[in-house]
């Protein structure tokens, strides 16, 4: 019998420090009006101090998710972390969480798929489940991005978009069919893609081995230690790939957009998500957005949305969920999940 990867719980944690658009306009030439109109973002969260790292946020989200599932850390047999902002150049955040949570010496790995981290992560977890390599899995998506943003007018196109935060899911391998004849719960299908020709369209060049030696003062001057993006190119590719992902997953599973209870897209720009919603002909309540309050938390956006959707009663057991993501790489993809 084939195993299903069933999501048992989801939780999130964001730093307490709220940074509004007006706060940013004191640091750079920008305005609440520009940011709201172009992106939908009103505020984001930044870490309170340098002592807070990606694994700190990830651990907080993970502990809440474990508590909701009623699992002790020792029960886990795999940790998967998605992040583009690890605590250290190496090792990854997965092993830091293994130690911080007090898990057994289970496998722990990091995924580097940027804003597509959650959708790649769920697909990876599904593979571990289907190949019977893990039964109780923790998937953590966490980012601390504020320290590398250029919070001056030079970096305003990127700086206003991003925030810090984390989300975590517990996922269990089960071979049950919920209820008599009811649809199977769990990850039904995933679709992933990449196109490395877009690597330099959205990237942060340093630190990295493509530029030999340590970071030099001139690199800092040149802004190579901050993320850079050609926003218009990313925008167009995002809309195209998100729709390609949605149509592929729906078609090959014989599902129409109207059958989906909730679409949970990556939170990069409210206008992108609005275009996707209109193209799929869905009413606003069928697409979950919270970019207004958190900005783009990269890999963490979708699990934070899922967590809030559950808290708000917009996502219930048995619902059909479609996740959609696009990000640096380019990478993209989605998951069709029976919650
Ligand atoms: N405040 C005020 N003005 C700003 C600004 C800011 N924070 N950032 C840029 N501008 C200026 C630009 O300098 C430009 O000025 P100019 O016309 O005098 O040259 C003007 O605003 C328009 O900039 P533009 O880049 O054309 O805006 P846009 O409508 O494309 O919106 C983004 C910019 C970044 C919001 C948008 O392109 C976007 O969301 N891209 C996709 C992001 C994404 O999907 N990321 C996913 C992976 S993380």
PDB file of C-alpha atoms in Angstrom, residues 53-331:
ATOM      1  CA  UNK A  53      19.239  34.024  14.024  1.00  0.00           C
ATOM      2  CA  UNK A  54      17.446  31.891  11.464  1.00  0.00           C
ATOM      3  CA  UNK A  55      17.685  28.841  13.726  1.00  0.00           C
ATOM      4  CA  UNK A  56      16.228  30.884  16.617  1.00  0.00           C
ATOM      5  CA  UNK A  57      13.116  31.704  14.568  1.00  0.00           C
ATOM      6  CA  UNK A  58      13.006  28.186  13.123  1.00  0.00           C
ATOM      7  CA  UNK A  59      13.216  26.620  16.556  1.00  0.00           C
ATOM      8  CA  UNK A  60      10.366  28.777  17.885  1.00  0.00           C
ATOM      9  CA  UNK A  61       8.102  27.821  14.957  1.00  0.00           C
ATOM     10  CA  UNK A  62       9.165  24.161  15.198  1.00  0.00           C
ATOM     11  CA  UNK A  63       8.433  23.887  18.931  1.00  0.00           C
ATOM     12  CA  UNK A  64       4.919  25.268  18.375  1.00  0.00           C
ATOM     13  CA  UNK A  65       4.289  22.858  15.490  1.00  0.00           C
ATOM     14  CA  UNK A  66       5.545  19.895  17.551  1.00  0.00           C
ATOM     15  CA  UNK A  67       3.326  20.896  20.464  1.00  0.00           C
ATOM     16  CA  UNK A  68       0.268  21.147  18.196  1.00  0.00           C
ATOM     17  CA  UNK A  69       1.002  17.687  16.778  1.00  0.00           C
ATOM     18  CA  UNK A  70       1.564  16.293  20.279  1.00  0.00           C
ATOM     19  CA  UNK A  71       5.012  15.046  19.246  1.00  0.00           C
ATOM     20  CA  UNK A  72       8.183  15.082  21.330  1.00  0.00           C
ATOM     21  CA  UNK A  73      11.370  16.074  19.431  1.00  0.00           C
ATOM     22  CA  UNK A  74      12.770  12.562  20.091  1.00  0.00           C
ATOM     23  CA  UNK A  75       9.967  11.078  17.953  1.00  0.00           C
ATOM     24  CA  UNK A  76      11.191  12.836  14.794  1.00  0.00           C
ATOM     25  CA  UNK A  77      13.144  10.871  12.235  1.00  0.00           C
ATOM     26  CA  UNK A  78      13.926  13.602   9.681  1.00  0.00           C
ATOM     27  CA  UNK A  79      14.431  17.368   9.688  1.00  0.00           C
ATOM     28  CA  UNK A  80      14.212  19.340   6.453  1.00  0.00           C
ATOM     29  CA  UNK A  81      14.949  23.066   6.513  1.00  0.00           C
ATOM     30  CA  UNK A  82      14.395  25.529   3.685  1.00  0.00           C
ATOM     31  CA  UNK A  83      16.278  28.820   3.936  1.00  0.00           C
ATOM     32  CA  UNK A  84      18.419  31.228   1.911  1.00  0.00           C
ATOM     33  CA  UNK A  85      19.693  32.897   5.077  1.00  0.00           C
ATOM     34  CA  UNK A  86      21.432  30.189   7.151  1.00  0.00           C
ATOM     35  CA  UNK A  87      23.090  31.040  10.475  1.00  0.00           C
ATOM     36  CA  UNK A  88      26.445  29.847   9.110  1.00  0.00           C
ATOM     37  CA  UNK A  89      28.047  29.444   5.662  1.00  0.00           C
ATOM     38  CA  UNK A  90      28.165  25.790   6.737  1.00  0.00           C
ATOM     39  CA  UNK A  91      26.862  23.586   8.296  1.00  0.00           C
ATOM     40  CA  UNK A  92      23.184  24.062   7.523  1.00  0.00           C
ATOM     41  CA  UNK A  93      20.325  25.052   9.817  1.00  0.00           C
ATOM     42  CA  UNK A  94      18.971  21.476   9.844  1.00  0.00           C
ATOM     43  CA  UNK A  95      21.739  20.200  12.111  1.00  0.00           C
ATOM     44  CA  UNK A  96      21.493  23.271  14.337  1.00  0.00           C
ATOM     45  CA  UNK A  97      17.817  22.462  14.876  1.00  0.00           C
ATOM     46  CA  UNK A  98      18.597  18.782  15.478  1.00  0.00           C
ATOM     47  CA  UNK A  99      20.803  19.899  18.364  1.00  0.00           C
ATOM     48  CA  UNK A 100      18.618  22.761  19.642  1.00  0.00           C
ATOM     49  CA  UNK A 101      15.453  20.664  19.705  1.00  0.00           C
ATOM     50  CA  UNK A 102      17.220  17.693  21.316  1.00  0.00           C
ATOM     51  CA  UNK A 103      16.405  15.190  18.570  1.00  0.00           C
ATOM     52  CA  UNK A 104      18.038  11.788  18.128  1.00  0.00           C
ATOM     53  CA  UNK A 105      20.886  11.631  15.591  1.00  0.00           C
ATOM     54  CA  UNK A 106      18.383  11.692  12.740  1.00  0.00           C
ATOM     55  CA  UNK A 107      19.135  12.967   9.226  1.00  0.00           C
ATOM     56  CA  UNK A 108      18.898  16.728   8.783  1.00  0.00           C
ATOM     57  CA  UNK A 109      19.228  18.575   5.502  1.00  0.00           C
ATOM     58  CA  UNK A 110      18.892  22.070   4.088  1.00  0.00           C
ATOM     59  CA  UNK A 111      17.161  22.989   0.843  1.00  0.00           C
ATOM     60  CA  UNK A 112      18.267  26.042  -1.112  1.00  0.00           C
ATOM     61  CA  UNK A 113      15.359  26.894  -3.350  1.00  0.00           C
ATOM     62  CA  UNK A 114      14.812  30.435  -2.035  1.00  0.00           C
ATOM     63  CA  UNK A 115      11.150  31.545  -2.243  1.00  0.00           C
ATOM     64  CA  UNK A 116      10.240  28.058  -3.525  1.00  0.00           C
ATOM     65  CA  UNK A 117      11.668  26.459  -0.363  1.00  0.00           C
ATOM     66  CA  UNK A 118       8.355  25.255   1.042  1.00  0.00           C
ATOM     67  CA  UNK A 119       7.122  23.689  -2.206  1.00  0.00           C
ATOM     68  CA  UNK A 120      10.477  21.985  -2.816  1.00  0.00           C
ATOM     69  CA  UNK A 121      10.486  20.951   0.846  1.00  0.00           C
ATOM     70  CA  UNK A 122       7.063  19.322   0.738  1.00  0.00           C
ATOM     71  CA  UNK A 123       7.987  17.464  -2.442  1.00  0.00           C
ATOM     72  CA  UNK A 124      11.219  16.247  -0.815  1.00  0.00           C
ATOM     73  CA  UNK A 125       9.351  15.132   2.322  1.00  0.00           C
ATOM     74  CA  UNK A 126       6.813  13.300   0.148  1.00  0.00           C
ATOM     75  CA  UNK A 127       9.712  11.403  -1.465  1.00  0.00           C
ATOM     76  CA  UNK A 128      11.103  10.355   1.929  1.00  0.00           C
ATOM     77  CA  UNK A 129       7.627   9.152   2.938  1.00  0.00           C
ATOM     78  CA  UNK A 130       6.879   7.273  -0.282  1.00  0.00           C
ATOM     79  CA  UNK A 131      10.298   5.549  -0.158  1.00  0.00           C
ATOM     80  CA  UNK A 132       9.648   4.596   3.499  1.00  0.00           C
ATOM     81  CA  UNK A 133      12.734   6.379   4.789  1.00  0.00           C
ATOM     82  CA  UNK A 134      10.967   8.530   7.383  1.00  0.00           C
ATOM     83  CA  UNK A 135       7.690   8.478   9.301  1.00  0.00           C
ATOM     84  CA  UNK A 136       7.671  11.617  11.422  1.00  0.00           C
ATOM     85  CA  UNK A 137       9.143  14.643   9.716  1.00  0.00           C
ATOM     86  CA  UNK A 138       9.696  18.271  10.661  1.00  0.00           C
ATOM     87  CA  UNK A 139       9.807  20.787   7.801  1.00  0.00           C
ATOM     88  CA  UNK A 140      11.009  24.234   8.842  1.00  0.00           C
ATOM     89  CA  UNK A 141      11.148  27.317   6.623  1.00  0.00           C
ATOM     90  CA  UNK A 142      12.953  30.218   8.291  1.00  0.00           C
ATOM     91  CA  UNK A 143      14.603  33.441   7.180  1.00  0.00           C
ATOM     92  CA  UNK A 144      16.510  36.324   8.731  1.00  0.00           C
ATOM     93  CA  UNK A 145      16.952  38.761   5.851  1.00  0.00           C
ATOM     94  CA  UNK A 146      16.897  42.209   7.426  1.00  0.00           C
ATOM     95  CA  UNK A 147      20.665  42.341   8.260  1.00  0.00           C
ATOM     96  CA  UNK A 148      21.696  41.999   4.590  1.00  0.00           C
ATOM     97  CA  UNK A 149      19.258  44.552   3.180  1.00  0.00           C
ATOM     98  CA  UNK A 150      20.667  47.872   2.015  1.00  0.00           C
ATOM     99  CA  UNK A 151      18.445  50.157   4.085  1.00  0.00           C
ATOM    100  CA  UNK A 152      19.430  53.268   2.123  1.00  0.00           C
ATOM    101  CA  UNK A 153      17.939  54.858  -0.996  1.00  0.00           C
ATOM    102  CA  UNK A 154      20.426  52.870  -3.115  1.00  0.00           C
ATOM    103  CA  UNK A 155      18.829  49.597  -1.987  1.00  0.00           C
ATOM    104  CA  UNK A 156      15.223  50.765  -1.663  1.00  0.00           C
ATOM    105  CA  UNK A 157      13.845  48.627  -4.498  1.00  0.00           C
ATOM    106  CA  UNK A 158      14.752  45.476  -2.484  1.00  0.00           C
ATOM    107  CA  UNK A 159      14.783  46.736   1.098  1.00  0.00           C
ATOM    108  CA  UNK A 160      11.081  47.549   1.254  1.00  0.00           C
ATOM    109  CA  UNK A 161      10.055  44.049   0.132  1.00  0.00           C
ATOM    110  CA  UNK A 162      11.558  41.636   2.655  1.00  0.00           C
ATOM    111  CA  UNK A 163      10.990  40.603   6.253  1.00  0.00           C
ATOM    112  CA  UNK A 164      12.046  37.995   8.799  1.00  0.00           C
ATOM    113  CA  UNK A 165       9.962  35.037   9.977  1.00  0.00           C
ATOM    114  CA  UNK A 166       9.520  31.290  10.171  1.00  0.00           C
ATOM    115  CA  UNK A 167       6.964  28.568   9.650  1.00  0.00           C
ATOM    116  CA  UNK A 168       7.065  24.869  10.494  1.00  0.00           C
ATOM    117  CA  UNK A 169       5.067  21.767   9.630  1.00  0.00           C
ATOM    118  CA  UNK A 170       4.948  18.285  11.079  1.00  0.00           C
ATOM    119  CA  UNK A 171       4.271  15.622   8.484  1.00  0.00           C
ATOM    120  CA  UNK A 172       3.531  11.962   9.096  1.00  0.00           C
ATOM    121  CA  UNK A 173       3.652   8.900   6.843  1.00  0.00           C
ATOM    122  CA  UNK A 174       0.271   7.158   7.022  1.00  0.00           C
ATOM    123  CA  UNK A 175      -1.425   4.470   4.969  1.00  0.00           C
ATOM    124  CA  UNK A 176      -4.902   5.334   6.068  1.00  0.00           C
ATOM    125  CA  UNK A 177      -7.883   6.481   4.045  1.00  0.00           C
ATOM    126  CA  UNK A 178      -9.722   8.990   6.202  1.00  0.00           C
ATOM    127  CA  UNK A 179     -13.332   7.909   6.689  1.00  0.00           C
ATOM    128  CA  UNK A 180     -15.325   5.519   4.535  1.00  0.00           C
ATOM    129  CA  UNK A 181     -14.454   6.253   0.939  1.00  0.00           C
ATOM    130  CA  UNK A 182     -13.276   9.778   1.730  1.00  0.00           C
ATOM    131  CA  UNK A 183     -10.421  11.230  -0.291  1.00  0.00           C
ATOM    132  CA  UNK A 184      -6.935  10.421   0.954  1.00  0.00           C
ATOM    133  CA  UNK A 185      -5.363  13.124   3.086  1.00  0.00           C
ATOM    134  CA  UNK A 186      -1.828  14.304   2.473  1.00  0.00           C
ATOM    135  CA  UNK A 187       0.379  15.518  -0.356  1.00  0.00           C
ATOM    136  CA  UNK A 188      -1.336  14.463  -3.579  1.00  0.00           C
ATOM    137  CA  UNK A 189       1.125  15.829  -6.111  1.00  0.00           C
ATOM    138  CA  UNK A 190       3.968  18.313  -6.525  1.00  0.00           C
ATOM    139  CA  UNK A 191       5.295  20.132  -9.569  1.00  0.00           C
ATOM    140  CA  UNK A 192       8.762  21.753  -9.523  1.00  0.00           C
ATOM    141  CA  UNK A 193      10.845  23.672 -12.034  1.00  0.00           C
ATOM    142  CA  UNK A 194      13.979  25.748 -12.418  1.00  0.00           C
ATOM    143  CA  UNK A 195      15.688  27.976 -14.972  1.00  0.00           C
ATOM    144  CA  UNK A 196      19.239  28.977 -14.051  1.00  0.00           C
ATOM    145  CA  UNK A 197      19.387  31.513 -16.872  1.00  0.00           C
ATOM    146  CA  UNK A 198      17.641  33.763 -14.338  1.00  0.00           C
ATOM    147  CA  UNK A 199      20.288  33.269 -11.633  1.00  0.00           C
ATOM    148  CA  UNK A 200      21.697  36.785 -11.847  1.00  0.00           C
ATOM    149  CA  UNK A 201      18.314  38.464 -12.257  1.00  0.00           C
ATOM    150  CA  UNK A 202      17.708  37.956  -8.523  1.00  0.00           C
ATOM    151  CA  UNK A 203      20.743  37.133  -6.419  1.00  0.00           C
ATOM    152  CA  UNK A 204      23.152  38.042  -3.676  1.00  0.00           C
ATOM    153  CA  UNK A 205      26.727  37.571  -4.915  1.00  0.00           C
ATOM    154  CA  UNK A 206      28.620  37.480  -1.652  1.00  0.00           C
ATOM    155  CA  UNK A 207      29.664  35.489   0.222  1.00  0.00           C
ATOM    156  CA  UNK A 208      30.292  32.947  -2.535  1.00  0.00           C
ATOM    157  CA  UNK A 209      33.079  30.974  -4.203  1.00  0.00           C
ATOM    158  CA  UNK A 210      32.461  32.571  -7.615  1.00  0.00           C
ATOM    159  CA  UNK A 211      34.444  35.498  -6.268  1.00  0.00           C
ATOM    160  CA  UNK A 212      37.677  34.132  -4.808  1.00  0.00           C
ATOM    161  CA  UNK A 213      39.000  35.375  -1.508  1.00  0.00           C
ATOM    162  CA  UNK A 214      37.290  37.003   1.389  1.00  0.00           C
ATOM    163  CA  UNK A 215      34.894  39.901   1.144  1.00  0.00           C
ATOM    164  CA  UNK A 216      36.839  43.085   0.501  1.00  0.00           C
ATOM    165  CA  UNK A 217      35.977  46.611   1.586  1.00  0.00           C
ATOM    166  CA  UNK A 218      35.463  47.493  -2.115  1.00  0.00           C
ATOM    167  CA  UNK A 219      32.837  44.712  -2.402  1.00  0.00           C
ATOM    168  CA  UNK A 220      30.906  46.242   0.458  1.00  0.00           C
ATOM    169  CA  UNK A 221      31.206  49.680  -1.187  1.00  0.00           C
ATOM    170  CA  UNK A 222      29.905  48.207  -4.459  1.00  0.00           C
ATOM    171  CA  UNK A 223      26.903  46.707  -2.670  1.00  0.00           C
ATOM    172  CA  UNK A 224      27.775  43.090  -3.584  1.00  0.00           C
ATOM    173  CA  UNK A 225      26.826  41.961  -0.086  1.00  0.00           C
ATOM    174  CA  UNK A 226      23.183  42.957  -0.625  1.00  0.00           C
ATOM    175  CA  UNK A 227      20.498  41.160  -2.666  1.00  0.00           C
ATOM    176  CA  UNK A 228      19.838  42.604  -6.140  1.00  0.00           C
ATOM    177  CA  UNK A 229      16.898  42.152  -8.492  1.00  0.00           C
ATOM    178  CA  UNK A 230      15.533  43.222 -11.853  1.00  0.00           C
ATOM    179  CA  UNK A 231      12.007  43.521 -10.479  1.00  0.00           C
ATOM    180  CA  UNK A 232      10.144  43.727 -13.786  1.00  0.00           C
ATOM    181  CA  UNK A 233      11.773  40.574 -15.202  1.00  0.00           C
ATOM    182  CA  UNK A 234      11.081  38.679 -11.983  1.00  0.00           C
ATOM    183  CA  UNK A 235       7.485  39.907 -11.929  1.00  0.00           C
ATOM    184  CA  UNK A 236       6.716  38.672 -15.459  1.00  0.00           C
ATOM    185  CA  UNK A 237       8.395  35.301 -14.917  1.00  0.00           C
ATOM    186  CA  UNK A 238       6.606  34.875 -11.583  1.00  0.00           C
ATOM    187  CA  UNK A 239       3.130  35.320 -13.076  1.00  0.00           C
ATOM    188  CA  UNK A 240       3.912  32.960 -15.983  1.00  0.00           C
ATOM    189  CA  UNK A 241       5.452  30.193 -13.833  1.00  0.00           C
ATOM    190  CA  UNK A 242       2.857  30.387 -11.052  1.00  0.00           C
ATOM    191  CA  UNK A 243       0.084  29.930 -13.609  1.00  0.00           C
ATOM    192  CA  UNK A 244       1.985  27.144 -15.395  1.00  0.00           C
ATOM    193  CA  UNK A 245       2.339  25.374 -12.049  1.00  0.00           C
ATOM    194  CA  UNK A 246      -1.338  25.798 -11.147  1.00  0.00           C
ATOM    195  CA  UNK A 247      -2.593  24.594 -14.550  1.00  0.00           C
ATOM    196  CA  UNK A 248      -0.189  21.616 -14.577  1.00  0.00           C
ATOM    197  CA  UNK A 249      -1.134  20.408 -11.105  1.00  0.00           C
ATOM    198  CA  UNK A 250      -4.857  20.908 -11.636  1.00  0.00           C
ATOM    199  CA  UNK A 251      -4.921  19.273 -15.079  1.00  0.00           C
ATOM    200  CA  UNK A 252      -2.911  16.189 -14.244  1.00  0.00           C
ATOM    201  CA  UNK A 253      -4.998  15.545 -11.129  1.00  0.00           C
ATOM    202  CA  UNK A 254      -8.350  16.135 -12.831  1.00  0.00           C
ATOM    203  CA  UNK A 255      -9.156  19.097 -10.584  1.00  0.00           C
ATOM    204  CA  UNK A 256     -10.730  22.415 -11.611  1.00  0.00           C
ATOM    205  CA  UNK A 257      -9.807  25.706  -9.888  1.00  0.00           C
ATOM    206  CA  UNK A 258     -13.259  25.753  -8.303  1.00  0.00           C
ATOM    207  CA  UNK A 259     -12.527  22.446  -6.522  1.00  0.00           C
ATOM    208  CA  UNK A 260      -9.623  24.022  -4.624  1.00  0.00           C
ATOM    209  CA  UNK A 261     -10.663  25.225  -1.161  1.00  0.00           C
ATOM    210  CA  UNK A 262      -7.696  27.569  -0.739  1.00  0.00           C
ATOM    211  CA  UNK A 263      -4.804  28.692  -2.928  1.00  0.00           C
ATOM    212  CA  UNK A 264      -1.785  29.682  -0.825  1.00  0.00           C
ATOM    213  CA  UNK A 265       0.705  31.525  -3.030  1.00  0.00           C
ATOM    214  CA  UNK A 266       4.158  32.815  -2.146  1.00  0.00           C
ATOM    215  CA  UNK A 267       3.961  36.390  -0.868  1.00  0.00           C
ATOM    216  CA  UNK A 268       6.229  38.485  -3.114  1.00  0.00           C
ATOM    217  CA  UNK A 269       3.777  41.032  -4.436  1.00  0.00           C
ATOM    218  CA  UNK A 270       0.025  41.380  -3.967  1.00  0.00           C
ATOM    219  CA  UNK A 271      -0.315  42.369  -7.633  1.00  0.00           C
ATOM    220  CA  UNK A 272       1.265  39.079  -8.746  1.00  0.00           C
ATOM    221  CA  UNK A 273      -1.156  37.089  -6.588  1.00  0.00           C
ATOM    222  CA  UNK A 274      -4.097  39.160  -7.782  1.00  0.00           C
ATOM    223  CA  UNK A 275      -3.208  38.437 -11.440  1.00  0.00           C
ATOM    224  CA  UNK A 276      -2.965  34.714 -10.675  1.00  0.00           C
ATOM    225  CA  UNK A 277      -6.305  34.779  -8.830  1.00  0.00           C
ATOM    226  CA  UNK A 278      -8.057  36.552 -11.701  1.00  0.00           C
ATOM    227  CA  UNK A 279      -6.583  34.194 -14.283  1.00  0.00           C
ATOM    228  CA  UNK A 280      -7.808  31.194 -12.249  1.00  0.00           C
ATOM    229  CA  UNK A 281     -11.195  32.957 -11.901  1.00  0.00           C
ATOM    230  CA  UNK A 282     -11.259  32.532  -8.123  1.00  0.00           C
ATOM    231  CA  UNK A 283     -13.047  34.802  -5.619  1.00  0.00           C
ATOM    232  CA  UNK A 284     -10.745  36.738  -3.233  1.00  0.00           C
ATOM    233  CA  UNK A 285     -11.587  34.512  -0.247  1.00  0.00           C
ATOM    234  CA  UNK A 286     -10.124  31.459  -2.044  1.00  0.00           C
ATOM    235  CA  UNK A 287      -6.615  32.957  -2.133  1.00  0.00           C
ATOM    236  CA  UNK A 288      -4.744  33.581   1.122  1.00  0.00           C
ATOM    237  CA  UNK A 289      -2.554  36.680   1.415  1.00  0.00           C
ATOM    238  CA  UNK A 290      -0.799  38.254   4.397  1.00  0.00           C
ATOM    239  CA  UNK A 291       2.010  40.127   2.628  1.00  0.00           C
ATOM    240  CA  UNK A 292       0.409  43.311   3.995  1.00  0.00           C
ATOM    241  CA  UNK A 293       1.702  42.416   7.484  1.00  0.00           C
ATOM    242  CA  UNK A 294       4.918  40.484   6.866  1.00  0.00           C
ATOM    243  CA  UNK A 295       6.324  41.443   3.452  1.00  0.00           C
ATOM    244  CA  UNK A 296       8.235  38.717   1.651  1.00  0.00           C
ATOM    245  CA  UNK A 297       9.713  36.252   4.161  1.00  0.00           C
ATOM    246  CA  UNK A 298      11.036  34.090   1.281  1.00  0.00           C
ATOM    247  CA  UNK A 299      10.790  30.357   2.160  1.00  0.00           C
ATOM    248  CA  UNK A 300       8.643  31.165   5.200  1.00  0.00           C
ATOM    249  CA  UNK A 301       5.750  32.929   3.430  1.00  0.00           C
ATOM    250  CA  UNK A 302       3.644  29.870   2.580  1.00  0.00           C
ATOM    251  CA  UNK A 303       3.900  28.104   5.967  1.00  0.00           C
ATOM    252  CA  UNK A 304       3.106  31.397   7.747  1.00  0.00           C
ATOM    253  CA  UNK A 305       0.040  31.728   5.498  1.00  0.00           C
ATOM    254  CA  UNK A 306      -0.988  28.098   6.121  1.00  0.00           C
ATOM    255  CA  UNK A 307      -0.623  28.593   9.867  1.00  0.00           C
ATOM    256  CA  UNK A 308      -2.729  31.771   9.877  1.00  0.00           C
ATOM    257  CA  UNK A 309      -5.307  30.191   7.551  1.00  0.00           C
ATOM    258  CA  UNK A 310      -5.783  27.355  10.068  1.00  0.00           C
ATOM    259  CA  UNK A 311      -5.975  29.829  12.983  1.00  0.00           C
ATOM    260  CA  UNK A 312      -8.598  31.887  11.127  1.00  0.00           C
ATOM    261  CA  UNK A 313     -10.677  28.824  10.271  1.00  0.00           C
ATOM    262  CA  UNK A 314     -10.092  29.300   6.527  1.00  0.00           C
ATOM    263  CA  UNK A 315      -8.309  25.946   6.241  1.00  0.00           C
ATOM    264  CA  UNK A 316      -9.845  22.800   7.717  1.00  0.00           C
ATOM    265  CA  UNK A 317      -9.190  19.090   7.623  1.00  0.00           C
ATOM    266  CA  UNK A 318     -10.311  17.632   4.303  1.00  0.00           C
ATOM    267  CA  UNK A 319      -9.860  20.893   2.352  1.00  0.00           C
ATOM    268  CA  UNK A 320      -7.983  20.819  -0.944  1.00  0.00           C
ATOM    269  CA  UNK A 321      -5.041  23.261  -0.851  1.00  0.00           C
ATOM    270  CA  UNK A 322      -2.870  24.461  -3.710  1.00  0.00           C
ATOM    271  CA  UNK A 323       0.487  26.042  -2.859  1.00  0.00           C
ATOM    272  CA  UNK A 324       2.293  28.079  -5.532  1.00  0.00           C
ATOM    273  CA  UNK A 325       5.774  29.593  -5.387  1.00  0.00           C
ATOM    274  CA  UNK A 326       8.316  31.365  -7.553  1.00  0.00           C
ATOM    275  CA  UNK A 327      11.702  32.685  -6.534  1.00  0.00           C
ATOM    276  CA  UNK A 328      15.369  33.273  -7.119  1.00  0.00           C
ATOM    277  CA  UNK A 329      17.112  30.750  -9.320  1.00  0.00           C
ATOM    278  CA  UNK A 330      14.687  30.915 -10.966  1.00  0.00           C
ATOM    279  CA  UNK A 331      12.873  28.171  -9.107  1.00  0.00           C
TER     280      UNK A 331
END
